[in-house]
PDB file of C-alpha atoms in Angstrom:
ATOM      1  CA  UNK A   1      -7.177 -25.004  37.859  1.00 69.00           C
ATOM      2  CA  UNK A   2      -6.688 -26.082  34.713  1.00 83.00           C
ATOM      3  CA  UNK A   3      -9.426 -25.379  32.589  1.00 90.00           C
ATOM      4  CA  UNK A   4     -10.435 -28.106  30.060  1.00 96.00           C
ATOM      5  CA  UNK A   5     -12.122 -27.059  26.371  1.00 96.00           C
ATOM      6  CA  UNK A   6     -15.622 -27.532  27.582  1.00 96.00           C
ATOM      7  CA  UNK A   7     -14.782 -25.685  30.581  1.00 96.00           C
ATOM      8  CA  UNK A   8     -13.832 -22.794  28.159  1.00 97.00           C
ATOM      9  CA  UNK A   9     -17.172 -23.313  25.775  1.00 97.00           C
ATOM     10  CA  UNK A  10     -19.781 -23.608  28.928  1.00 96.00           C
ATOM     11  CA  UNK A  11     -18.456 -19.938  30.054  1.00 95.00           C
ATOM     12  CA  UNK A  12     -18.720 -18.853  26.785  1.00 95.00           C
ATOM     13  CA  UNK A  13     -22.147 -20.094  26.000  1.00 94.00           C
ATOM     14  CA  UNK A  14     -23.414 -18.785  29.074  1.00 93.00           C
ATOM     15  CA  UNK A  15     -21.976 -15.234  28.061  1.00 91.00           C
ATOM     16  CA  UNK A  16     -23.790 -15.527  24.831  1.00 90.00           C
ATOM     17  CA  UNK A  17     -27.326 -16.165  26.130  1.00 91.00           C
ATOM     18  CA  UNK A  18     -26.948 -13.394  28.549  1.00 88.00           C
ATOM     19  CA  UNK A  19     -26.192 -11.569  25.504  1.00 86.00           C
ATOM     20  CA  UNK A  20     -28.907 -12.728  23.200  1.00 87.00           C
ATOM     21  CA  UNK A  21     -32.393 -10.864  24.860  1.00 84.00           C
ATOM     22  CA  UNK A  22     -30.644  -7.313  23.897  1.00 83.00           C
ATOM     23  CA  UNK A  23     -30.803  -8.774  20.235  1.00 79.00           C
ATOM     24  CA  UNK A  24     -34.100  -9.742  20.431  1.00 84.00           C
ATOM     25  CA  UNK A  25     -35.755  -6.127  20.879  1.00 81.00           C
ATOM     26  CA  UNK A  26     -36.122  -2.567  19.415  1.00 82.00           C
ATOM     27  CA  UNK A  27     -36.532  -1.156  16.327  1.00 88.00           C
ATOM     28  CA  UNK A  28     -33.517  -2.957  14.841  1.00 89.00           C
ATOM     29  CA  UNK A  29     -34.852  -6.453  15.155  1.00 92.00           C
ATOM     30  CA  UNK A  30     -38.218  -5.236  14.008  1.00 94.00           C
ATOM     31  CA  UNK A  31     -36.599  -3.932  10.809  1.00 95.00           C
ATOM     32  CA  UNK A  32     -34.576  -7.196  10.656  1.00 96.00           C
ATOM     33  CA  UNK A  33     -37.855  -9.227  10.709  1.00 95.00           C
ATOM     34  CA  UNK A  34     -39.352  -7.506   8.152  1.00 96.00           C
ATOM     35  CA  UNK A  35     -36.369  -7.213   5.619  1.00 97.00           C
ATOM     36  CA  UNK A  36     -36.044 -10.928   6.005  1.00 97.00           C
ATOM     37  CA  UNK A  37     -39.087 -11.143   4.198  1.00 96.00           C
ATOM     38  CA  UNK A  38     -38.304  -9.289   1.364  1.00 96.00           C
ATOM     39  CA  UNK A  39     -36.899 -11.001  -1.587  1.00 93.00           C
ATOM     40  CA  UNK A  40     -32.612 -10.684  -2.141  1.00 96.00           C
ATOM     41  CA  UNK A  41     -32.383 -10.014   1.719  1.00 98.00           C
ATOM     42  CA  UNK A  42     -28.827  -9.423   2.646  1.00 98.00           C
ATOM     43  CA  UNK A  43     -26.872  -8.560   5.733  1.00 98.00           C
ATOM     44  CA  UNK A  44     -23.561  -9.452   4.103  1.00 98.00           C
ATOM     45  CA  UNK A  45     -20.909  -6.926   3.235  1.00 97.00           C
ATOM     46  CA  UNK A  46     -19.755  -5.880   0.075  1.00 97.00           C
ATOM     47  CA  UNK A  47     -16.374  -7.415   0.608  1.00 97.00           C
ATOM     48  CA  UNK A  48     -17.949 -11.308   1.563  1.00 98.00           C
ATOM     49  CA  UNK A  49     -20.845 -10.602  -0.987  1.00 98.00           C
ATOM     50  CA  UNK A  50     -18.262 -10.588  -3.651  1.00 98.00           C
ATOM     51  CA  UNK A  51     -15.639 -13.142  -2.310  1.00 98.00           C
ATOM     52  CA  UNK A  52     -18.666 -15.679  -2.037  1.00 98.00           C
ATOM     53  CA  UNK A  53     -19.769 -14.525  -6.157  1.00 98.00           C
ATOM     54  CA  UNK A  54     -16.735 -15.134  -7.372  1.00 97.00           C
ATOM     55  CA  UNK A  55     -16.827 -18.754  -6.472  1.00 97.00           C
ATOM     56  CA  UNK A  56     -19.605 -19.646  -8.713  1.00 96.00           C
ATOM     57  CA  UNK A  57     -21.498 -21.568  -6.343  1.00 96.00           C
ATOM     58  CA  UNK A  58     -24.957 -21.159  -7.254  1.00 95.00           C
ATOM     59  CA  UNK A  59     -27.117 -24.115  -6.271  1.00 97.00           C
ATOM     60  CA  UNK A  60     -24.575 -25.023  -3.832  1.00 98.00           C
ATOM     61  CA  UNK A  61     -25.641 -26.117  -0.213  1.00 98.00           C
ATOM     62  CA  UNK A  62     -24.038 -24.317   3.053  1.00 98.00           C
ATOM     63  CA  UNK A  63     -23.179 -24.843   6.793  1.00 98.00           C
ATOM     64  CA  UNK A  64     -22.464 -21.927   9.224  1.00 98.00           C
ATOM     65  CA  UNK A  65     -20.577 -22.451  12.585  1.00 98.00           C
ATOM     66  CA  UNK A  66     -20.972 -19.697  15.059  1.00 97.00           C
ATOM     67  CA  UNK A  67     -24.044 -18.525  13.017  1.00 97.00           C
ATOM     68  CA  UNK A  68     -25.913 -16.315  15.772  1.00 95.00           C
ATOM     69  CA  UNK A  69     -29.467 -15.580  14.409  1.00 96.00           C
ATOM     70  CA  UNK A  70     -28.674 -17.168  11.073  1.00 98.00           C
ATOM     71  CA  UNK A  71     -29.315 -13.449   9.467  1.00 98.00           C
ATOM     72  CA  UNK A  72     -25.801 -14.315   7.442  1.00 98.00           C
ATOM     73  CA  UNK A  73     -26.611 -18.019   6.908  1.00 98.00           C
ATOM     74  CA  UNK A  74     -30.292 -17.059   5.354  1.00 98.00           C
ATOM     75  CA  UNK A  75     -28.456 -14.123   3.253  1.00 98.00           C
ATOM     76  CA  UNK A  76     -27.054 -16.765   1.134  1.00 98.00           C
ATOM     77  CA  UNK A  77     -30.175 -17.171  -0.437  1.00 98.00           C
ATOM     78  CA  UNK A  78     -29.561 -13.670  -2.263  1.00 97.00           C
ATOM     79  CA  UNK A  79     -26.870 -15.630  -3.787  1.00 98.00           C
ATOM     80  CA  UNK A  80     -28.076 -18.669  -4.717  1.00 97.00           C
ATOM     81  CA  UNK A  81     -27.135 -20.846  -2.613  1.00 98.00           C
ATOM     82  CA  UNK A  82     -28.813 -23.200  -0.076  1.00 98.00           C
ATOM     83  CA  UNK A  83     -28.687 -22.304   3.588  1.00 98.00           C
ATOM     84  CA  UNK A  84     -29.014 -26.074   5.103  1.00 98.00           C
ATOM     85  CA  UNK A  85     -27.749 -26.015   8.389  1.00 98.00           C
ATOM     86  CA  UNK A  86     -26.930 -23.245  11.039  1.00 98.00           C
ATOM     87  CA  UNK A  87     -24.508 -24.496  14.108  1.00 98.00           C
ATOM     88  CA  UNK A  88     -24.516 -22.078  17.571  1.00 97.00           C
ATOM     89  CA  UNK A  89     -23.785 -22.644  21.546  1.00 96.00           C
ATOM     90  CA  UNK A  90     -26.409 -20.507  22.394  1.00 95.00           C
ATOM     91  CA  UNK A  91     -30.082 -21.531  22.774  1.00 96.00           C
ATOM     92  CA  UNK A  92     -31.500 -18.415  22.580  1.00 95.00           C
ATOM     93  CA  UNK A  93     -29.944 -16.846  19.222  1.00 96.00           C
ATOM     94  CA  UNK A  94     -30.852 -20.372  18.063  1.00 98.00           C
ATOM     95  CA  UNK A  95     -34.490 -19.504  18.851  1.00 97.00           C
ATOM     96  CA  UNK A  96     -33.868 -15.971  17.078  1.00 97.00           C
ATOM     97  CA  UNK A  97     -32.678 -18.040  13.652  1.00 97.00           C
ATOM     98  CA  UNK A  98     -35.742 -19.747  13.910  1.00 97.00           C
ATOM     99  CA  UNK A  99     -37.759 -17.020  14.131  1.00 97.00           C
ATOM    100  CA  UNK A 100     -36.105 -15.434  10.821  1.00 98.00           C
ATOM    101  CA  UNK A 101     -36.177 -18.716   9.094  1.00 98.00           C
ATOM    102  CA  UNK A 102     -39.772 -18.729   9.611  1.00 97.00           C
ATOM    103  CA  UNK A 103     -40.547 -15.591   8.228  1.00 96.00           C
ATOM    104  CA  UNK A 104     -38.433 -16.213   4.775  1.00 95.00           C
ATOM    105  CA  UNK A 105     -39.786 -19.889   4.455  1.00 95.00           C
ATOM    106  CA  UNK A 106     -36.138 -21.220   4.541  1.00 96.00           C
ATOM    107  CA  UNK A 107     -35.773 -24.913   4.862  1.00 96.00           C
ATOM    108  CA  UNK A 108     -32.550 -24.823   7.306  1.00 98.00           C
ATOM    109  CA  UNK A 109     -31.992 -26.745  10.302  1.00 98.00           C
ATOM    110  CA  UNK A 110     -30.334 -24.879  13.218  1.00 98.00           C
ATOM    111  CA  UNK A 111     -28.910 -26.991  15.792  1.00 98.00           C
ATOM    112  CA  UNK A 112     -27.778 -25.567  19.274  1.00 98.00           C
ATOM    113  CA  UNK A 113     -24.214 -27.576  20.244  1.00 98.00           C
ATOM    114  CA  UNK A 114     -20.854 -27.263  20.961  1.00 97.00           C
ATOM    115  CA  UNK A 115     -18.911 -26.881  18.439  1.00 98.00           C
ATOM    116  CA  UNK A 116     -16.404 -29.410  19.900  1.00 98.00           C
ATOM    117  CA  UNK A 117     -19.467 -32.171  20.716  1.00 97.00           C
ATOM    118  CA  UNK A 118     -21.529 -31.882  17.844  1.00 98.00           C
ATOM    119  CA  UNK A 119     -24.429 -34.424  17.115  1.00 97.00           C
ATOM    120  CA  UNK A 120     -23.624 -37.244  14.649  1.00 96.00           C
ATOM    121  CA  UNK A 121     -25.721 -36.973  10.875  1.00 97.00           C
ATOM    122  CA  UNK A 122     -25.645 -33.667  10.311  1.00 98.00           C
ATOM    123  CA  UNK A 123     -24.243 -34.335   6.991  1.00 98.00           C
ATOM    124  CA  UNK A 124     -22.199 -32.776   4.249  1.00 98.00           C
ATOM    125  CA  UNK A 125     -21.936 -29.484   2.523  1.00 98.00           C
ATOM    126  CA  UNK A 126     -20.546 -27.585  -0.391  1.00 98.00           C
ATOM    127  CA  UNK A 127     -19.575 -24.632   1.432  1.00 98.00           C
ATOM    128  CA  UNK A 128     -18.667 -23.780   4.589  1.00 98.00           C
ATOM    129  CA  UNK A 129     -18.787 -19.984   6.272  1.00 98.00           C
ATOM    130  CA  UNK A 130     -17.143 -18.606   9.510  1.00 98.00           C
ATOM    131  CA  UNK A 131     -17.529 -14.976  10.077  1.00 97.00           C
ATOM    132  CA  UNK A 132     -16.488 -12.401  12.688  1.00 94.00           C
ATOM    133  CA  UNK A 133     -16.081 -13.324  16.224  1.00 90.00           C
ATOM    134  CA  UNK A 134     -16.015 -16.910  15.990  1.00 97.00           C
ATOM    135  CA  UNK A 135     -12.628 -18.096  15.928  1.00 98.00           C
ATOM    136  CA  UNK A 136     -11.520 -15.949  19.018  1.00 96.00           C
ATOM    137  CA  UNK A 137     -13.978 -18.093  21.108  1.00 96.00           C
ATOM    138  CA  UNK A 138     -11.959 -21.360  20.395  1.00 98.00           C
ATOM    139  CA  UNK A 139      -9.555 -22.411  22.561  1.00 97.00           C
ATOM    140  CA  UNK A 140      -8.240 -25.469  20.713  1.00 98.00           C
ATOM    141  CA  UNK A 141      -8.063 -24.023  16.673  1.00 98.00           C
ATOM    142  CA  UNK A 142      -6.608 -27.309  15.413  1.00 98.00           C
ATOM    143  CA  UNK A 143      -9.954 -29.339  16.634  1.00 98.00           C
ATOM    144  CA  UNK A 144     -12.041 -26.624  15.643  1.00 98.00           C
ATOM    145  CA  UNK A 145     -11.203 -26.683  11.628  1.00 98.00           C
ATOM    146  CA  UNK A 146     -10.930 -30.607  11.847  1.00 98.00           C
ATOM    147  CA  UNK A 147     -14.570 -30.896  12.779  1.00 98.00           C
ATOM    148  CA  UNK A 148     -15.430 -27.976   9.869  1.00 98.00           C
ATOM    149  CA  UNK A 149     -13.465 -29.773   7.684  1.00 98.00           C
ATOM    150  CA  UNK A 150     -15.490 -33.051   8.451  1.00 98.00           C
ATOM    151  CA  UNK A 151     -18.735 -31.347   7.550  1.00 98.00           C
ATOM    152  CA  UNK A 152     -17.692 -30.318   4.289  1.00 98.00           C
ATOM    153  CA  UNK A 153     -17.542 -32.220   0.716  1.00 98.00           C
ATOM    154  CA  UNK A 154     -14.187 -33.229  -0.658  1.00 97.00           C
ATOM    155  CA  UNK A 155     -13.877 -30.422  -2.736  1.00 97.00           C
ATOM    156  CA  UNK A 156     -16.072 -28.175  -0.885  1.00 98.00           C
ATOM    157  CA  UNK A 157     -15.166 -24.730   0.327  1.00 98.00           C
ATOM    158  CA  UNK A 158     -14.593 -22.755   3.144  1.00 98.00           C
ATOM    159  CA  UNK A 159     -14.921 -19.501   3.241  1.00 98.00           C
ATOM    160  CA  UNK A 160     -13.626 -17.444   6.712  1.00 98.00           C
ATOM    161  CA  UNK A 161     -14.434 -13.634   6.936  1.00 98.00           C
ATOM    162  CA  UNK A 162     -12.844 -12.512  10.571  1.00 98.00           C
ATOM    163  CA  UNK A 163     -11.457  -9.892  12.779  1.00 96.00           C
ATOM    164  CA  UNK A 164      -7.404  -9.688  11.427  1.00 97.00           C
ATOM    165  CA  UNK A 165      -5.170 -10.719  14.148  1.00 97.00           C
ATOM    166  CA  UNK A 166      -3.167  -7.394  14.130  1.00 96.00           C
ATOM    167  CA  UNK A 167      -6.424  -5.807  15.099  1.00 95.00           C
ATOM    168  CA  UNK A 168      -6.522  -7.706  18.304  1.00 93.00           C
ATOM    169  CA  UNK A 169      -3.325  -6.081  19.490  1.00 95.00           C
ATOM    170  CA  UNK A 170      -5.302  -2.604  20.068  1.00 94.00           C
ATOM    171  CA  UNK A 171      -7.873  -1.806  22.332  1.00 93.00           C
ATOM    172  CA  UNK A 172     -10.180   0.840  21.424  1.00 92.00           C
ATOM    173  CA  UNK A 173     -11.491   1.801  24.897  1.00 88.00           C
ATOM    174  CA  UNK A 174      -8.170   2.578  26.348  1.00 92.00           C
ATOM    175  CA  UNK A 175      -6.742   5.877  27.401  1.00 94.00           C
ATOM    176  CA  UNK A 176      -4.276   5.878  24.278  1.00 94.00           C
ATOM    177  CA  UNK A 177      -6.050   3.401  21.802  1.00 93.00           C
ATOM    178  CA  UNK A 178      -3.728   3.375  19.275  1.00 91.00           C
ATOM    179  CA  UNK A 179      -1.092   2.330  21.567  1.00 93.00           C
ATOM    180  CA  UNK A 180      -0.536  -1.824  21.675  1.00 94.00           C
ATOM    181  CA  UNK A 181      -2.235  -3.084  24.458  1.00 94.00           C
ATOM    182  CA  UNK A 182      -1.802  -6.656  23.821  1.00 94.00           C
ATOM    183  CA  UNK A 183       1.054  -9.156  22.260  1.00 97.00           C
ATOM    184  CA  UNK A 184       0.458 -10.851  18.871  1.00 97.00           C
ATOM    185  CA  UNK A 185       2.049 -13.544  20.356  1.00 97.00           C
ATOM    186  CA  UNK A 186      -0.682 -13.787  23.643  1.00 94.00           C
ATOM    187  CA  UNK A 187      -1.200 -17.282  24.385  1.00 93.00           C
ATOM    188  CA  UNK A 188      -3.626 -16.623  27.652  1.00 94.00           C
ATOM    189  CA  UNK A 189      -7.200 -16.030  26.887  1.00 95.00           C
ATOM    190  CA  UNK A 190      -8.423 -12.815  28.090  1.00 93.00           C
ATOM    191  CA  UNK A 191     -11.636 -12.517  30.592  1.00 93.00           C
ATOM    192  CA  UNK A 192     -14.736 -11.207  28.794  1.00 88.00           C
ATOM    193  CA  UNK A 193     -17.073  -9.566  31.429  1.00 84.00           C
ATOM    194  CA  UNK A 194     -19.344  -7.197  29.563  1.00 76.00           C
ATOM    195  CA  UNK A 195     -22.528  -7.615  27.820  1.00 66.00           C
ATOM    196  CA  UNK A 196     -21.892  -8.138  24.019  1.00 65.00           C
ATOM    197  CA  UNK A 197     -23.652  -6.323  21.734  1.00 63.00           C
ATOM    198  CA  UNK A 198     -23.246  -4.628  18.334  1.00 58.00           C
ATOM    199  CA  UNK A 199     -23.757  -1.508  19.148  1.00 51.00           C
ATOM    200  CA  UNK A 200     -20.827  -0.243  20.875  1.00 52.00           C
ATOM    201  CA  UNK A 201     -22.336   0.718  24.166  1.00 54.00           C
ATOM    202  CA  UNK A 202     -21.837  -0.055  27.273  1.00 54.00           C
ATOM    203  CA  UNK A 203     -24.808  -2.612  28.739  1.00 55.00           C
ATOM    204  CA  UNK A 204     -22.744  -3.545  32.016  1.00 64.00           C
ATOM    205  CA  UNK A 205     -21.181  -6.931  33.260  1.00 67.00           C
ATOM    206  CA  UNK A 206     -22.175 -10.013  32.596  1.00 69.00           C
ATOM    207  CA  UNK A 207     -21.052 -13.525  32.799  1.00 82.00           C
ATOM    208  CA  UNK A 208     -17.708 -14.364  32.523  1.00 92.00           C
ATOM    209  CA  UNK A 209     -16.304 -15.537  28.796  1.00 93.00           C
ATOM    210  CA  UNK A 210     -12.675 -16.150  27.673  1.00 96.00           C
ATOM    211  CA  UNK A 211     -11.074 -14.875  24.684  1.00 96.00           C
ATOM    212  CA  UNK A 212      -8.391 -16.508  22.665  1.00 97.00           C
ATOM    213  CA  UNK A 213      -5.764 -14.678  20.463  1.00 96.00           C
ATOM    214  CA  UNK A 214      -4.688 -16.844  17.249  1.00 97.00           C
ATOM    215  CA  UNK A 215      -1.907 -15.618  14.871  1.00 98.00           C
ATOM    216  CA  UNK A 216      -2.672 -15.363  11.438  1.00 98.00           C
ATOM    217  CA  UNK A 217       0.348 -18.349  11.022  1.00 98.00           C
ATOM    218  CA  UNK A 218      -1.927 -20.253  13.711  1.00 98.00           C
ATOM    219  CA  UNK A 219      -5.342 -19.509  11.641  1.00 98.00           C
ATOM    220  CA  UNK A 220      -3.768 -20.880   8.414  1.00 98.00           C
ATOM    221  CA  UNK A 221      -1.623 -23.891   9.995  1.00 98.00           C
ATOM    222  CA  UNK A 222      -4.462 -25.499  11.767  1.00 98.00           C
ATOM    223  CA  UNK A 223      -6.613 -25.063   8.223  1.00 98.00           C
ATOM    224  CA  UNK A 224      -3.878 -26.813   6.283  1.00 97.00           C
ATOM    225  CA  UNK A 225      -3.883 -29.717   9.333  1.00 98.00           C
ATOM    226  CA  UNK A 226      -7.264 -30.133   8.858  1.00 98.00           C
ATOM    227  CA  UNK A 227      -7.021 -31.051   4.697  1.00 97.00           C
ATOM    228  CA  UNK A 228      -7.890 -27.768   3.559  1.00 98.00           C
ATOM    229  CA  UNK A 229      -5.962 -26.086   0.796  1.00 98.00           C
ATOM    230  CA  UNK A 230      -6.122 -22.189   1.259  1.00 98.00           C
ATOM    231  CA  UNK A 231      -6.573 -20.975  -2.012  1.00 97.00           C
ATOM    232  CA  UNK A 232      -6.939 -17.386  -1.266  1.00 97.00           C
ATOM    233  CA  UNK A 233      -6.001 -14.916   1.420  1.00 98.00           C
ATOM    234  CA  UNK A 234      -6.850 -11.458   1.532  1.00 98.00           C
ATOM    235  CA  UNK A 235      -6.102  -8.933   4.127  1.00 97.00           C
ATOM    236  CA  UNK A 236      -7.893  -5.346   4.115  1.00 95.00           C
ATOM    237  CA  UNK A 237      -7.978  -2.301   5.922  1.00 93.00           C
ATOM    238  CA  UNK A 238     -11.551  -2.110   6.719  1.00 93.00           C
ATOM    239  CA  UNK A 239     -13.356  -3.154   9.615  1.00 92.00           C
ATOM    240  CA  UNK A 240     -16.062  -5.488  10.084  1.00 92.00           C
ATOM    241  CA  UNK A 241     -15.995  -5.440  13.734  1.00 89.00           C
ATOM    242  CA  UNK A 242     -18.050  -3.250  16.396  1.00 86.00           C
ATOM    243  CA  UNK A 243     -18.556   0.371  15.903  1.00 88.00           C
ATOM    244  CA  UNK A 244     -15.553   1.544  18.108  1.00 89.00           C
ATOM    245  CA  UNK A 245     -13.186  -0.282  16.171  1.00 91.00           C
ATOM    246  CA  UNK A 246     -13.768   2.439  13.406  1.00 91.00           C
ATOM    247  CA  UNK A 247     -11.383   4.878  14.783  1.00 91.00           C
ATOM    248  CA  UNK A 248      -8.609   2.572  13.699  1.00 91.00           C
ATOM    249  CA  UNK A 249      -9.602   3.018   9.866  1.00 88.00           C
ATOM    250  CA  UNK A 250      -8.117   5.500   7.356  1.00 78.00           C
ATOM    251  CA  UNK A 251      -5.322   6.919   9.131  1.00 71.00           C
ATOM    252  CA  UNK A 252      -2.277   7.279   7.211  1.00 55.00           C
ATOM    253  CA  UNK A 253      -0.668   4.173   8.203  1.00 61.00           C
ATOM    254  CA  UNK A 254      -3.467   1.718   8.209  1.00 85.00           C
ATOM    255  CA  UNK A 255      -3.272  -1.747   9.495  1.00 91.00           C
ATOM    256  CA  UNK A 256      -5.233  -4.581   8.464  1.00 94.00           C
ATOM    257  CA  UNK A 257      -8.253  -5.230  10.057  1.00 95.00           C
ATOM    258  CA  UNK A 258      -9.920  -8.078   8.730  1.00 96.00           C
ATOM    259  CA  UNK A 259      -9.229 -10.954   6.287  1.00 98.00           C
ATOM    260  CA  UNK A 260     -10.943 -13.007   4.256  1.00 98.00           C
ATOM    261  CA  UNK A 261      -9.641 -16.878   3.803  1.00 98.00           C
ATOM    262  CA  UNK A 262     -10.982 -19.200   1.258  1.00 98.00           C
ATOM    263  CA  UNK A 263     -10.153 -23.329   1.265  1.00 98.00           C
ATOM    264  CA  UNK A 264     -10.881 -26.191  -0.582  1.00 98.00           C
ATOM    265  CA  UNK A 265     -11.358 -29.605   0.953  1.00 98.00           C
ATOM    266  CA  UNK A 266      -8.594 -31.805  -0.466  1.00 93.00           C
ATOM    267  CA  UNK A 267     -10.339 -35.492  -1.768  1.00 72.00           C
TER     268      UNK A 267
END
């Protein structure tokens, strides 16, 4: 039976709902709750920080799609931006985000929703942010970017900081992690059965989700067709993924491991 977009997004929501409790316990969560109260709080790495600084958007309103527990969205305050909206399909992560926002006193709206079926009246903003681990959960990339574009003011900026599609060709858990495991042009989604965390540890099986491989051409074309003019696309040899992907850094024949795309909504 052919799956619909809502079938895929419902499955992926269940994956993240199962994962969420592991992100709200232990020393790391306690440290995050403490850190978010500090002036200048940010979990953004130097690459994304410098990209955002270069846009000179101090005072600009911002939203994030796939905001998880909103720690990145709240980090925008350290750069002089105003986080206003976070969207995620996991109610548990939205709840965590509300705790973090309350801890730092941020006036931000956090919405639990399927990105393909957003409620009306969310508003329009100056900056949209998409970071690691969002695009590959999306079964329909053109529709996704059309929806993101609708949340931007005319002339607004979109910043995408994601895993490079070439890195998706490798499997760090395989017996031969430096050999290609997947085709760059694979169109069938991969089933994800493991409970997802960021610590690189095996937490066993969870719900079944679906991971979609998109080429860089797919991503750029979907952006352009959504009325977003590509201003910059920079590829980097560092990893912004889980620790197990660090094995691909520092080799003599480096591959691009992540990229940052900056686009402007055309009037």
